[in-house]
Tab-separated table of C-alpha atoms and ligand atoms in Angstrom:
chain	number	residue	atom	x	y	z
A	1	UNK	CA	0.000	0.000	0.000
A	2	UNK	CA	1.261	3.417	-0.912
A	3	UNK	CA	2.136	5.419	2.180
A	4	UNK	CA	0.044	8.525	2.524
A	5	UNK	CA	0.644	11.579	4.595
A	6	UNK	CA	-0.923	11.112	8.044
A	7	UNK	CA	-4.039	13.123	8.640
A	8	UNK	CA	-4.558	15.255	11.722
A	9	UNK	CA	-6.959	17.909	12.933
A	10	UNK	CA	-4.145	20.143	14.165
A	11	UNK	CA	-3.574	23.361	12.205
A	12	UNK	CA	-1.216	23.344	9.243
A	13	UNK	CA	0.045	26.721	10.297
A	14	UNK	CA	0.481	27.037	14.045
A	15	UNK	CA	1.422	30.725	13.854
A	16	UNK	CA	-1.862	31.572	12.153
A	17	UNK	CA	-3.752	29.709	14.873
A	18	UNK	CA	-1.770	31.589	17.515
A	19	UNK	CA	-2.710	34.911	15.903
A	20	UNK	CA	-6.341	33.916	15.660
A	21	UNK	CA	-6.326	32.921	19.326
A	22	UNK	CA	-4.819	36.279	20.311
A	23	UNK	CA	-7.481	38.026	18.264
A	24	UNK	CA	-10.224	36.099	20.065
A	25	UNK	CA	-8.837	37.063	23.466
A	26	UNK	CA	-8.570	40.722	22.405
A	27	UNK	CA	-12.130	40.771	21.085
A	28	UNK	CA	-13.509	39.139	24.190
A	29	UNK	CA	-11.698	41.515	26.533
A	30	UNK	CA	-12.984	44.517	24.543
A	31	UNK	CA	-16.461	43.057	24.813
A	32	UNK	CA	-16.375	42.625	28.594
A	33	UNK	CA	-14.752	46.005	29.085
A	34	UNK	CA	-17.409	47.897	27.155
A	35	UNK	CA	-20.423	45.727	28.007
A	36	UNK	CA	-22.095	48.489	30.046
A	37	UNK	CA	-22.245	50.745	26.975
A	38	UNK	CA	-23.853	48.084	24.814
A	39	UNK	CA	-27.500	47.159	24.376
A	40	UNK	CA	-28.342	44.258	26.596
A	41	UNK	CA	-30.266	42.330	23.946
A	42	UNK	CA	-31.405	42.655	20.390
A	43	UNK	CA	-33.818	40.625	18.290
A	44	UNK	CA	-32.192	38.163	15.884
A	45	UNK	CA	-32.702	39.175	12.210
A	46	UNK	CA	-34.085	36.622	9.778
A	47	UNK	CA	-30.885	36.345	7.727
A	48	UNK	CA	-28.997	35.353	10.875
A	49	UNK	CA	-31.534	32.639	11.670
A	50	UNK	CA	-31.252	31.407	8.094
A	51	UNK	CA	-27.482	31.366	8.311
A	52	UNK	CA	-27.805	29.202	11.417
A	53	UNK	CA	-30.055	26.693	9.685
A	54	UNK	CA	-27.919	25.041	7.016
A	55	UNK	CA	-26.976	21.521	6.004
A	56	UNK	CA	-23.921	19.818	7.473
A	57	UNK	CA	-20.733	21.107	5.805
A	58	UNK	CA	-19.071	18.491	3.650
A	59	UNK	CA	-15.785	20.318	3.257
A	60	UNK	CA	-13.806	22.246	5.838
A	61	UNK	CA	-13.380	25.991	6.014
A	62	UNK	CA	-10.610	28.350	7.084
A	63	UNK	CA	-10.750	29.010	10.872
A	64	UNK	CA	-10.370	32.753	10.237
A	65	UNK	CA	-13.482	32.709	8.073
A	66	UNK	CA	-15.349	30.711	10.688
A	67	UNK	CA	-14.365	33.246	13.297
A	68	UNK	CA	-15.595	36.071	11.056
A	69	UNK	CA	-18.915	34.281	10.797
A	70	UNK	CA	-19.013	33.937	14.563
A	71	UNK	CA	-18.464	37.683	14.875
A	72	UNK	CA	-21.147	38.460	12.335
A	73	UNK	CA	-23.878	35.971	13.184
A	74	UNK	CA	-23.418	34.766	16.752
A	75	UNK	CA	-21.489	37.169	18.955
A	76	UNK	CA	-23.833	40.187	18.497
A	77	UNK	CA	-26.926	38.199	19.503
A	78	UNK	CA	-25.910	37.112	22.963
A	79	UNK	CA	-28.415	36.418	25.699
A	80	UNK	CA	-27.159	39.335	27.785
A	81	UNK	CA	-26.446	37.817	31.184
A	82	UNK	CA	-22.951	39.280	31.001
A	83	UNK	CA	-24.556	42.757	31.047
A	84	UNK	CA	-24.940	44.788	34.279
A	85	UNK	CA	-28.716	45.063	33.872
A	86	UNK	CA	-29.502	41.414	33.285
A	87	UNK	CA	-31.994	40.310	35.960
A	88	UNK	CA	-34.010	37.569	34.236
A	89	UNK	CA	-34.543	34.104	35.760
A	90	UNK	CA	-31.493	33.558	37.986
A	91	UNK	CA	-28.412	33.721	35.829
A	92	UNK	CA	-24.854	34.518	36.713
A	93	UNK	CA	-22.547	36.921	34.899
A	94	UNK	CA	-19.319	34.954	34.703
A	95	UNK	CA	-15.890	36.580	35.069
A	96	UNK	CA	-12.975	37.135	32.681
A	97	UNK	CA	-10.579	34.861	34.557
A	98	UNK	CA	-13.286	32.225	34.875
A	99	UNK	CA	-13.679	32.242	31.087
A	100	UNK	CA	-9.956	32.059	30.485
A	101	UNK	CA	-9.795	29.160	32.933
A	102	UNK	CA	-12.390	27.375	30.804
A	103	UNK	CA	-10.103	27.810	27.832
A	104	UNK	CA	-7.159	26.355	29.755
A	105	UNK	CA	-9.333	23.478	30.964
A	106	UNK	CA	-10.475	22.560	27.496
A	107	UNK	CA	-6.945	22.977	26.159
A	108	UNK	CA	-5.631	20.468	28.705
A	109	UNK	CA	-8.803	18.469	28.044
A	110	UNK	CA	-8.481	15.881	30.827
A	111	UNK	CA	-11.476	13.638	31.315
A	112	UNK	CA	-11.824	14.334	35.019
A	113	UNK	CA	-13.303	11.091	36.292
A	114	UNK	CA	-10.515	8.705	37.032
A	115	UNK	CA	-6.737	8.479	37.109
A	116	UNK	CA	-3.645	10.054	38.576
A	117	UNK	CA	-3.459	13.555	37.107
A	118	UNK	CA	-3.628	17.098	38.468
A	119	UNK	CA	-7.258	17.823	37.528
A	120	UNK	CA	-8.416	15.157	40.004
A	121	UNK	CA	-6.682	16.993	42.828
A	122	UNK	CA	-8.031	20.377	41.718
A	123	UNK	CA	-11.512	18.841	41.680
A	124	UNK	CA	-11.026	17.464	45.197
A	125	UNK	CA	-9.684	20.820	46.353
A	126	UNK	CA	-12.725	22.638	45.012
A	127	UNK	CA	-15.111	20.172	46.678
A	128	UNK	CA	-13.290	20.717	49.972
A	129	UNK	CA	-13.566	24.480	49.546
A	130	UNK	CA	-17.281	24.068	48.840
A	131	UNK	CA	-17.636	22.174	52.122
A	132	UNK	CA	-15.835	25.014	53.899
A	133	UNK	CA	-18.038	27.645	52.266
A	134	UNK	CA	-21.161	25.800	53.380
A	135	UNK	CA	-19.983	24.684	56.816
A	136	UNK	CA	-20.221	21.011	55.875
A	137	UNK	CA	-17.979	18.590	57.810
A	138	UNK	CA	-14.669	17.811	56.097
A	139	UNK	CA	-15.466	14.092	55.932
A	140	UNK	CA	-18.579	14.802	53.860
A	141	UNK	CA	-18.430	14.056	50.142
A	142	UNK	CA	-19.406	15.996	47.088
A	143	UNK	CA	-19.382	16.202	43.343
A	144	UNK	CA	-19.314	18.985	40.774
A	145	UNK	CA	-22.069	18.606	38.198
A	146	UNK	CA	-23.535	20.686	35.396
A	147	UNK	CA	-25.899	22.707	37.580
A	148	UNK	CA	-28.605	22.845	40.207
A	149	UNK	CA	-30.960	20.410	38.503
A	150	UNK	CA	-28.271	17.759	38.258
A	151	UNK	CA	-27.102	18.531	41.802
A	152	UNK	CA	-30.629	18.023	43.138
A	153	UNK	CA	-31.276	14.729	41.353
A	154	UNK	CA	-27.882	13.458	42.476
A	155	UNK	CA	-28.732	14.203	46.110
A	156	UNK	CA	-32.256	12.779	45.862
A	157	UNK	CA	-30.882	9.597	44.308
A	158	UNK	CA	-28.615	9.161	47.325
A	159	UNK	CA	-31.564	9.874	49.632
A	160	UNK	CA	-33.726	7.316	47.851
A	161	UNK	CA	-31.018	4.642	47.742
A	162	UNK	CA	-30.259	5.176	51.423
A	163	UNK	CA	-33.716	4.215	52.670
A	164	UNK	CA	-33.064	1.483	55.226
A	165	UNK	CA	-33.787	-2.080	54.315
A	166	UNK	CA	-35.087	-1.531	50.797
A	167	UNK	CA	-32.043	-2.243	48.596
A	168	UNK	CA	-33.482	-0.039	45.887
A	169	UNK	CA	-30.434	-0.356	43.626
A	170	UNK	CA	-31.122	-4.046	43.379
A	171	UNK	CA	-34.889	-4.237	43.611
A	172	UNK	CA	-35.956	-0.988	42.010
A	173	UNK	CA	-39.011	0.819	43.286
A	174	UNK	CA	-41.600	-1.532	41.835
A	175	UNK	CA	-41.112	-3.998	44.656
A	176	UNK	CA	-41.170	-1.293	47.271
A	177	UNK	CA	-43.949	-1.426	49.788
A	178	UNK	CA	-44.974	0.858	51.327
A	179	UNK	CA	-44.758	3.749	48.921
A	180	UNK	CA	-42.027	6.398	49.378
A	181	UNK	CA	-43.171	10.012	49.776
A	182	UNK	CA	-41.150	13.206	49.243
A	183	UNK	CA	-42.056	16.607	50.721
A	184	UNK	CA	-41.394	20.075	49.370
A	185	UNK	CA	-43.393	23.293	49.030
A	186	UNK	CA	-45.598	24.776	46.357
A	187	UNK	CA	-42.703	27.184	45.642
A	188	UNK	CA	-40.093	24.455	45.139
A	189	UNK	CA	-38.221	24.502	41.813
A	190	UNK	CA	-39.626	22.301	39.055
A	191	UNK	CA	-36.377	20.306	38.857
A	192	UNK	CA	-37.468	18.531	42.051
A	193	UNK	CA	-40.624	17.315	40.276
A	194	UNK	CA	-38.547	16.142	37.338
A	195	UNK	CA	-36.076	14.422	39.637
A	196	UNK	CA	-38.904	12.649	41.449
A	197	UNK	CA	-40.285	11.449	38.135
A	198	UNK	CA	-36.904	10.246	36.878
A	199	UNK	CA	-35.887	8.417	40.052
A	200	UNK	CA	-39.137	6.515	39.918
A	201	UNK	CA	-41.122	8.111	42.720
A	202	UNK	CA	-43.669	9.616	40.363
A	203	UNK	CA	-45.226	13.034	40.768
A	204	UNK	CA	-48.077	11.663	42.909
A	205	UNK	CA	-45.483	10.894	45.568
A	206	UNK	CA	-44.400	14.525	45.828
A	207	UNK	CA	-46.325	16.460	48.475
A	208	UNK	CA	-46.410	20.192	47.795
A	209	UNK	CA	-46.822	21.796	51.199
A	210	UNK	CA	-48.500	25.240	51.161
A	211	UNK	CA	-46.520	28.393	51.906
A	212	UNK	CA	-47.272	31.452	54.031
A	213	UNK	CA	-47.632	35.071	52.852
A	214	UNK	CA	-43.836	35.269	52.474
A	215	UNK	CA	-43.754	32.145	50.276
A	216	UNK	CA	-42.083	30.012	52.985
A	217	UNK	CA	-43.151	26.433	53.580
A	218	UNK	CA	-45.480	25.917	56.540
A	219	UNK	CA	-43.705	23.578	58.961
A	220	UNK	CA	-46.989	22.924	60.720
A	221	UNK	CA	-48.717	21.745	57.541
A	222	UNK	CA	-45.654	19.677	56.675
A	223	UNK	CA	-45.902	17.798	59.943
A	224	UNK	CA	-49.645	17.286	59.511
A	225	UNK	CA	-49.084	15.858	56.032
A	226	UNK	CA	-46.375	13.495	57.264
A	227	UNK	CA	-48.683	12.272	60.034
A	228	UNK	CA	-51.529	11.680	57.647
A	229	UNK	CA	-49.289	9.852	55.154
A	230	UNK	CA	-47.980	7.630	57.940
A	231	UNK	CA	-51.517	6.903	59.029
A	232	UNK	CA	-52.303	5.921	55.436
A	233	UNK	CA	-49.455	3.393	55.469
A	234	UNK	CA	-47.119	5.385	53.230
A	235	UNK	CA	-43.360	5.859	53.768
A	236	UNK	CA	-42.214	9.459	54.118
A	237	UNK	CA	-38.484	9.450	53.338
A	238	UNK	CA	-37.205	12.945	52.523
A	239	UNK	CA	-37.970	16.636	52.844
A	240	UNK	CA	-36.641	19.269	50.430
A	241	UNK	CA	-36.242	22.717	51.964
A	242	UNK	CA	-35.323	25.642	49.752
A	243	UNK	CA	-32.749	28.276	50.539
A	244	UNK	CA	-33.804	31.009	48.158
A	245	UNK	CA	-36.825	30.064	46.063
A	246	UNK	CA	-36.601	30.803	42.386
A	247	UNK	CA	-39.724	32.989	42.418
A	248	UNK	CA	-39.018	35.365	45.302
A	249	UNK	CA	-35.846	34.264	47.100
A	250	UNK	CA	-37.872	32.993	50.065
A	251	UNK	CA	-36.182	30.811	52.658
A	252	UNK	CA	-38.112	27.877	54.083
A	253	UNK	CA	-37.993	27.579	57.903
A	254	UNK	CA	-34.926	25.360	57.673
A	255	UNK	CA	-34.448	24.908	61.449
A	256	UNK	CA	-38.000	23.665	61.845
A	257	UNK	CA	-37.739	21.396	58.815
A	258	UNK	CA	-34.514	19.975	60.218
A	259	UNK	CA	-36.217	19.246	63.552
A	260	UNK	CA	-39.122	17.533	61.780
A	261	UNK	CA	-36.687	15.422	59.739
A	262	UNK	CA	-34.902	14.383	62.941
A	263	UNK	CA	-38.192	13.539	64.633
A	264	UNK	CA	-39.467	11.363	61.788
A	265	UNK	CA	-36.026	10.123	60.675
A	266	UNK	CA	-36.307	11.643	57.210
A	267	UNK	CA	-33.535	12.699	54.838
A	268	UNK	CA	-33.183	16.490	54.878
A	269	UNK	CA	-32.146	17.893	51.515
A	270	UNK	CA	-31.716	21.587	50.821
A	271	UNK	CA	-32.091	23.070	47.370
A	272	UNK	CA	-29.782	26.057	47.608
A	273	UNK	CA	-29.148	26.257	43.860
A	274	UNK	CA	-29.637	30.001	43.997
A	275	UNK	CA	-29.487	31.020	47.623
A	276	UNK	CA	-27.206	28.738	49.635
A	277	UNK	CA	-24.364	31.181	49.043
A	278	UNK	CA	-26.312	33.918	50.853
A	279	UNK	CA	-24.807	32.179	53.870
A	280	UNK	CA	-21.785	34.429	53.242
A	281	UNK	CA	-23.904	37.535	53.948
A	282	UNK	CA	-24.044	38.016	57.755
A	283	UNK	CA	-27.710	39.082	57.435
A	284	UNK	CA	-28.655	35.567	56.352
A	285	UNK	CA	-26.101	33.522	58.239
A	286	UNK	CA	-28.342	32.483	61.122
A	287	UNK	CA	-31.378	31.710	58.946
A	288	UNK	CA	-29.185	29.460	56.818
A	289	UNK	CA	-27.325	27.824	59.694
A	290	UNK	CA	-29.331	24.610	59.225
A	291	UNK	CA	-27.549	24.042	55.916
A	292	UNK	CA	-24.650	22.787	58.023
A	293	UNK	CA	-26.834	20.011	59.431
A	294	UNK	CA	-28.582	18.934	56.237
A	295	UNK	CA	-28.064	15.434	54.858
A	296	UNK	CA	-27.473	16.911	51.428
A	297	UNK	CA	-27.217	20.246	49.697
A	298	UNK	CA	-27.405	21.309	46.061
A	299	UNK	CA	-26.025	24.677	45.028
A	300	UNK	CA	-24.929	26.402	41.871
A	301	UNK	CA	-21.576	28.045	41.314
A	302	UNK	CA	-22.677	29.523	37.989
A	303	UNK	CA	-25.282	31.623	39.781
A	304	UNK	CA	-24.057	33.359	42.903
A	305	UNK	CA	-20.379	32.562	42.629
A	306	UNK	CA	-20.481	34.194	39.180
A	307	UNK	CA	-18.452	31.344	37.611
A	308	UNK	CA	-19.111	30.856	33.857
A	309	UNK	CA	-21.601	28.151	32.844
A	310	UNK	CA	-21.876	25.359	33.740
A	311	UNK	CA	-21.106	24.199	37.241
A	312	UNK	CA	-23.139	23.161	40.249
A	313	UNK	CA	-22.299	21.168	43.354
A	314	UNK	CA	-23.870	18.434	45.459
A	315	UNK	CA	-22.639	17.895	48.997
A	316	UNK	CA	-23.585	14.753	50.942
A	317	UNK	CA	-23.022	14.554	54.698
A	318	UNK	CA	-22.508	10.775	54.765
A	319	UNK	CA	-19.805	9.968	52.205
A	320	UNK	CA	-20.436	6.251	52.544
A	321	UNK	CA	-24.082	6.579	51.598
A	322	UNK	CA	-23.050	8.773	48.679
A	323	UNK	CA	-20.635	6.165	47.353
A	324	UNK	CA	-23.034	3.297	47.982
A	325	UNK	CA	-25.636	5.033	45.846
A	326	UNK	CA	-23.483	5.108	42.701
A	327	UNK	CA	-20.316	2.993	42.923
A	328	UNK	CA	-19.921	0.309	40.289
A	329	UNK	CA	-16.662	-1.014	38.813
A	330	UNK	CA	-16.672	-2.698	35.419
A	331	UNK	CA	-13.446	-4.384	34.235
A	332	UNK	CA	-12.474	-1.497	32.022
A	333	UNK	CA	-12.503	0.952	34.942
A	334	UNK	CA	-10.289	-0.893	37.425
A	335	UNK	CA	-8.068	1.306	39.544
A	336	UNK	CA	-4.471	0.286	40.158
A	337	UNK	CA	-2.155	1.119	43.050
A	338	UNK	CA	0.304	2.938	40.790
A	339	UNK	CA	0.515	4.531	37.358
A	340	UNK	CA	-2.071	6.499	35.412
A	341	UNK	CA	-5.053	4.556	36.734
A	342	UNK	CA	-3.965	4.960	40.357
A	343	UNK	CA	-4.697	8.008	42.472
A	344	UNK	CA	-7.943	9.211	44.010
A	345	UNK	CA	-11.233	7.339	44.135
A	346	UNK	CA	-13.038	7.546	40.786
A	347	UNK	CA	-15.509	10.423	40.690
A	348	UNK	CA	-17.860	8.118	38.800
A	349	UNK	CA	-18.519	6.437	42.160
A	350	UNK	CA	-20.281	9.627	43.276
A	351	UNK	CA	-22.599	10.434	40.394
A	352	UNK	CA	-24.145	9.277	37.154
A	353	UNK	CA	-21.846	10.961	34.639
A	354	UNK	CA	-18.724	9.095	33.561
A	355	UNK	CA	-16.933	11.532	31.270
A	356	UNK	CA	-16.484	14.890	32.954
A	357	UNK	CA	-14.710	18.041	31.823
A	358	UNK	CA	-12.272	19.982	33.964
A	359	UNK	CA	-14.922	22.379	35.281
A	360	UNK	CA	-13.166	22.524	38.636
A	361	UNK	CA	-10.421	24.732	37.190
A	362	UNK	CA	-12.614	27.794	36.663
A	363	UNK	CA	-13.907	27.486	40.220
A	364	UNK	CA	-10.419	26.960	41.640
A	365	UNK	CA	-9.025	29.983	39.802
A	366	UNK	CA	-12.018	32.154	40.706
A	367	UNK	CA	-11.893	31.324	44.414
A	368	UNK	CA	-8.158	32.015	44.422
A	369	UNK	CA	-8.508	35.267	42.493
A	370	UNK	CA	-11.103	36.823	44.796
A	371	UNK	CA	-11.082	34.860	48.036
A	372	UNK	CA	-14.048	34.184	50.281
A	373	UNK	CA	-14.271	37.767	51.568
A	374	UNK	CA	-14.733	39.375	48.177
A	375	UNK	CA	-17.516	36.942	47.328
A	376	UNK	CA	-19.189	37.711	50.654
A	377	UNK	CA	-19.068	41.419	49.765
A	378	UNK	CA	-20.420	40.882	46.263
A	379	UNK	CA	-23.311	38.739	47.502
A	380	UNK	CA	-24.139	41.333	50.173
A	381	UNK	CA	-23.953	44.024	47.478
A	382	UNK	CA	-26.569	42.206	45.374
A	383	UNK	CA	-28.769	41.900	48.468
A	384	UNK	CA	-28.313	45.637	49.151
A	385	UNK	CA	-29.249	46.436	45.558
A	386	UNK	CA	-32.461	44.420	45.895
A	387	UNK	CA	-33.398	46.361	49.046
A	388	UNK	CA	-32.514	49.655	47.413
A	389	UNK	CA	-34.735	48.822	44.453
A	390	UNK	CA	-37.580	48.053	46.875
A	391	UNK	CA	-37.074	51.470	48.496
A	392	UNK	CA	-37.335	53.136	45.117
A	393	UNK	CA	-40.496	51.187	44.371
A	394	UNK	CA	-41.993	52.300	47.679
A	395	UNK	CA	-41.300	55.940	46.819
A	396	UNK	CA	-43.635	55.807	43.817
A	397	UNK	CA	-47.398	55.535	44.152
A	398	UNK	CA	-47.533	54.070	40.625
A	399	UNK	CA	-45.448	51.077	41.662
A	400	UNK	CA	-46.019	48.320	44.200
A	401	UNK	CA	-43.963	45.485	45.626
A	402	UNK	CA	-45.575	42.109	44.969
A	403	UNK	CA	-43.509	40.080	47.445
A	404	UNK	CA	-41.355	40.769	50.486
A	405	UNK	CA	-37.728	41.218	49.411
A	406	UNK	CA	-35.579	38.276	50.369
A	407	UNK	CA	-31.974	37.837	49.281
A	408	UNK	CA	-31.474	39.516	45.889
A	409	UNK	CA	-34.894	39.188	44.258
A	410	UNK	CA	-37.269	42.146	44.043
A	411	UNK	CA	-40.726	41.640	42.572
A	412	UNK	CA	-42.785	44.691	41.691
A	413	UNK	CA	-45.203	46.028	39.145
A	414	UNK	CA	-46.849	49.175	37.917
A	415	UNK	CA	-50.378	49.779	39.136
A	416	UNK	CA	-53.232	52.101	38.216
A	417	UNK	CA	-56.252	53.131	40.214
A	418	UNK	CA	-59.308	51.092	39.387
A	419	UNK	CA	-57.517	48.775	36.928
A	420	UNK	CA	-58.349	45.074	37.062
A	421	UNK	CA	-55.823	42.206	37.085
A	422	UNK	CA	-56.082	41.620	33.365
A	423	UNK	CA	-55.325	45.241	32.595
A	424	UNK	CA	-52.341	45.252	34.975
A	425	UNK	CA	-51.027	42.047	33.451
A	426	UNK	CA	-51.126	43.530	29.939
A	427	UNK	CA	-49.537	46.757	31.170
A	428	UNK	CA	-46.662	45.100	32.980
A	429	UNK	CA	-46.063	42.556	30.236
A	430	UNK	CA	-45.768	45.384	27.740
A	431	UNK	CA	-43.331	47.234	30.039
A	432	UNK	CA	-41.243	44.071	30.345
A	433	UNK	CA	-41.104	43.423	26.609
A	434	UNK	CA	-40.205	47.029	25.798
A	435	UNK	CA	-37.448	47.059	28.428
A	436	UNK	CA	-35.960	44.037	26.691
A	437	UNK	CA	-36.586	45.119	23.113
A	438	UNK	CA	-35.164	48.596	23.655
A	439	UNK	CA	-32.050	46.927	25.031
A	440	UNK	CA	-32.331	48.673	28.413
A	441	UNK	CA	-32.598	45.867	30.940
A	442	UNK	CA	-33.713	42.251	31.131
A	443	UNK	CA	-35.987	41.432	34.053
A	444	UNK	CA	-38.282	38.423	33.750
A	445	UNK	CA	-41.827	37.897	34.978
A	446	UNK	CA	-43.753	35.627	37.279
A	447	UNK	CA	-47.218	35.351	38.782
A	448	UNK	CA	-47.493	35.769	42.566
A	449	UNK	CA	-50.820	35.202	44.332
A	450	UNK	CA	-52.460	35.681	40.934
A	451	UNK	CA	-50.623	38.924	40.180
A	452	UNK	CA	-48.480	39.180	37.059
A	453	UNK	CA	-45.287	40.882	38.164
A	454	UNK	CA	-41.854	42.030	37.065
A	455	UNK	CA	-39.141	39.995	38.714
A	456	UNK	CA	-35.644	41.356	39.218
A	457	UNK	CA	-33.256	38.577	40.257
A	458	UNK	CA	-29.766	39.858	40.759
A	459	UNK	CA	-26.743	37.548	40.862
A	460	UNK	CA	-24.839	40.013	38.743
A	461	UNK	CA	-21.310	41.061	39.655
A	462	UNK	CA	-21.503	44.051	37.267
A	463	UNK	CA	-24.661	45.719	38.614
A	464	UNK	CA	-24.347	49.105	40.311
A	465	UNK	CA	-26.849	50.987	42.462
A	466	UNK	CA	-27.313	53.438	39.579
A	467	UNK	CA	-28.680	50.572	37.467
A	468	UNK	CA	-31.589	50.324	39.898
A	469	UNK	CA	-32.286	54.058	39.557
A	470	UNK	CA	-32.235	53.706	35.792
A	471	UNK	CA	-34.481	50.645	35.841
A	472	UNK	CA	-37.170	52.399	37.885
A	473	UNK	CA	-36.958	55.520	35.719
A	474	UNK	CA	-37.401	53.451	32.577
A	475	UNK	CA	-40.260	51.379	33.974
A	476	UNK	CA	-42.093	54.573	34.863
A	477	UNK	CA	-41.393	56.153	31.490
A	478	UNK	CA	-42.514	53.095	29.536
A	479	UNK	CA	-45.532	52.537	31.761
A	480	UNK	CA	-46.714	56.126	31.392
A	481	UNK	CA	-46.149	55.959	27.651
A	482	UNK	CA	-48.210	52.794	27.355
A	483	UNK	CA	-50.996	54.168	29.559
A	484	UNK	CA	-51.302	57.271	27.423
A	485	UNK	CA	-51.504	55.096	24.357
A	486	UNK	CA	-54.081	53.048	26.292
A	487	UNK	CA	-55.559	51.472	23.196
A	488	UNK	CA	-52.409	49.507	22.493
A	489	UNK	CA	-52.758	47.220	25.457
B	1	PLP	C1	-31.683	27.658	39.269
B	1	PLP	C2	-32.347	26.795	40.259
B	1	PLP	C3	-32.427	25.418	40.068
B	1	PLP	C4	-31.928	24.753	38.806
B	1	PLP	O1	-30.544	24.911	38.668
B	1	PLP	P1	-29.862	24.843	37.221
B	1	PLP	O2	-28.455	25.226	37.492
B	1	PLP	O3	-30.584	25.846	36.371
B	1	PLP	O4	-30.026	23.460	36.720
B	1	PLP	C5	-32.998	24.658	41.056
B	1	PLP	N1	-33.478	25.230	42.179
B	1	PLP	C6	-33.421	26.561	42.399
B	1	PLP	C7	-33.948	27.115	43.674
B	1	PLP	C8	-32.849	27.391	41.440
B	1	PLP	O5	-32.789	28.700	41.648
């Protein structure tokens, strides 16, 4: 056979690739530096959507051309959560060093599951720092996952598999009598419902306990429900408390939930995807103290630690239960005492995913760059900004708060004497859409006690107090404009 030149995907011209890489870094730094001056969002033109809907390329293309296409068709139409006035859903801003760390991580490209290599130790270091941040014992275990949803299902899987005497890994849930029941509140994030469905509990086994006026779970009703389920021959096994609900930032009465879990010997899980990190703000420290005693905790680092997407964390108090829920060793994943397959316990023993990127690096670099104290200040600053916004709202008779402010979420809306709910919904929806379409700010919306409302969730490291002033000014301007045009809504 005639010997051919060996193929590779590496560049033919390394110097050109180096230049292109430098250009990308320059462009990205210019972007971050001037983000405040840019529109937060713009609609995507039809030609861009068409460009992004083409058949698979058969032949390759010059990287420089591809980058030009990126700059023309993709870069300008970003979601906007890097912008100082992004307040929709709960989405973090990211940081420059965090992004550069992601580049380094993908350049090294270690599959961070198994083996003796530095990424495994960085991963372990980050998990240990997460335990420290949350006041978890050092002999607890943990795993970095893609985000809060994954962190919650990981924890609930451990909770389910740890139910005494059932051997669920072997038997599955079909054989299980009596039926397992999970408790959370009506304000709990939908990922808990999904998790319950996926781990085989089914949505009928999830009890949604009512909340009080401040959207916090009623401990009294929780206990009543547990009692009545026990009386009906069911098996309560876990309670999910939320530290910072997605709607309003409410905190369930975690101390009381913990006491109930102790009394009935239930697994106490906390969904702190958004708000566990408020623990660093002294104002919330005591209300979140119970996190330290939970059986498991899920929290996101891409939200309130401002680390670029994606990364979340599950912590499990009892490392043995954690490992017992997932560990499995096929022949092709044996660990040796020495060599490349030696080293730390495989991370695959602590979760579902086998292949894992080196997401720990961006967290490691970020925590080193800023230190715990700076994060505590930033989180407190977001909480201050939410309170300041509420003050501004209270100064205007045309605006009203629609929920008590907790953590960094402020919910408010424009009102008008004599207007019914439908009218107010149309008015506030129109304000919201114009704020976004004019590229001013990106709040999102929700419905609280039947009231359609603007929702400002702030886990943004670029927001300043002046952004709150501007937001209120613009809401009032747009609202007044729409009201004068009346007919349009
Ligand atoms: C964001 C959030 C989740 C989901 O986390 P993802 O990182 O988006 O998967 C779950 N629970 C709460 C309270 C959240 O705020």
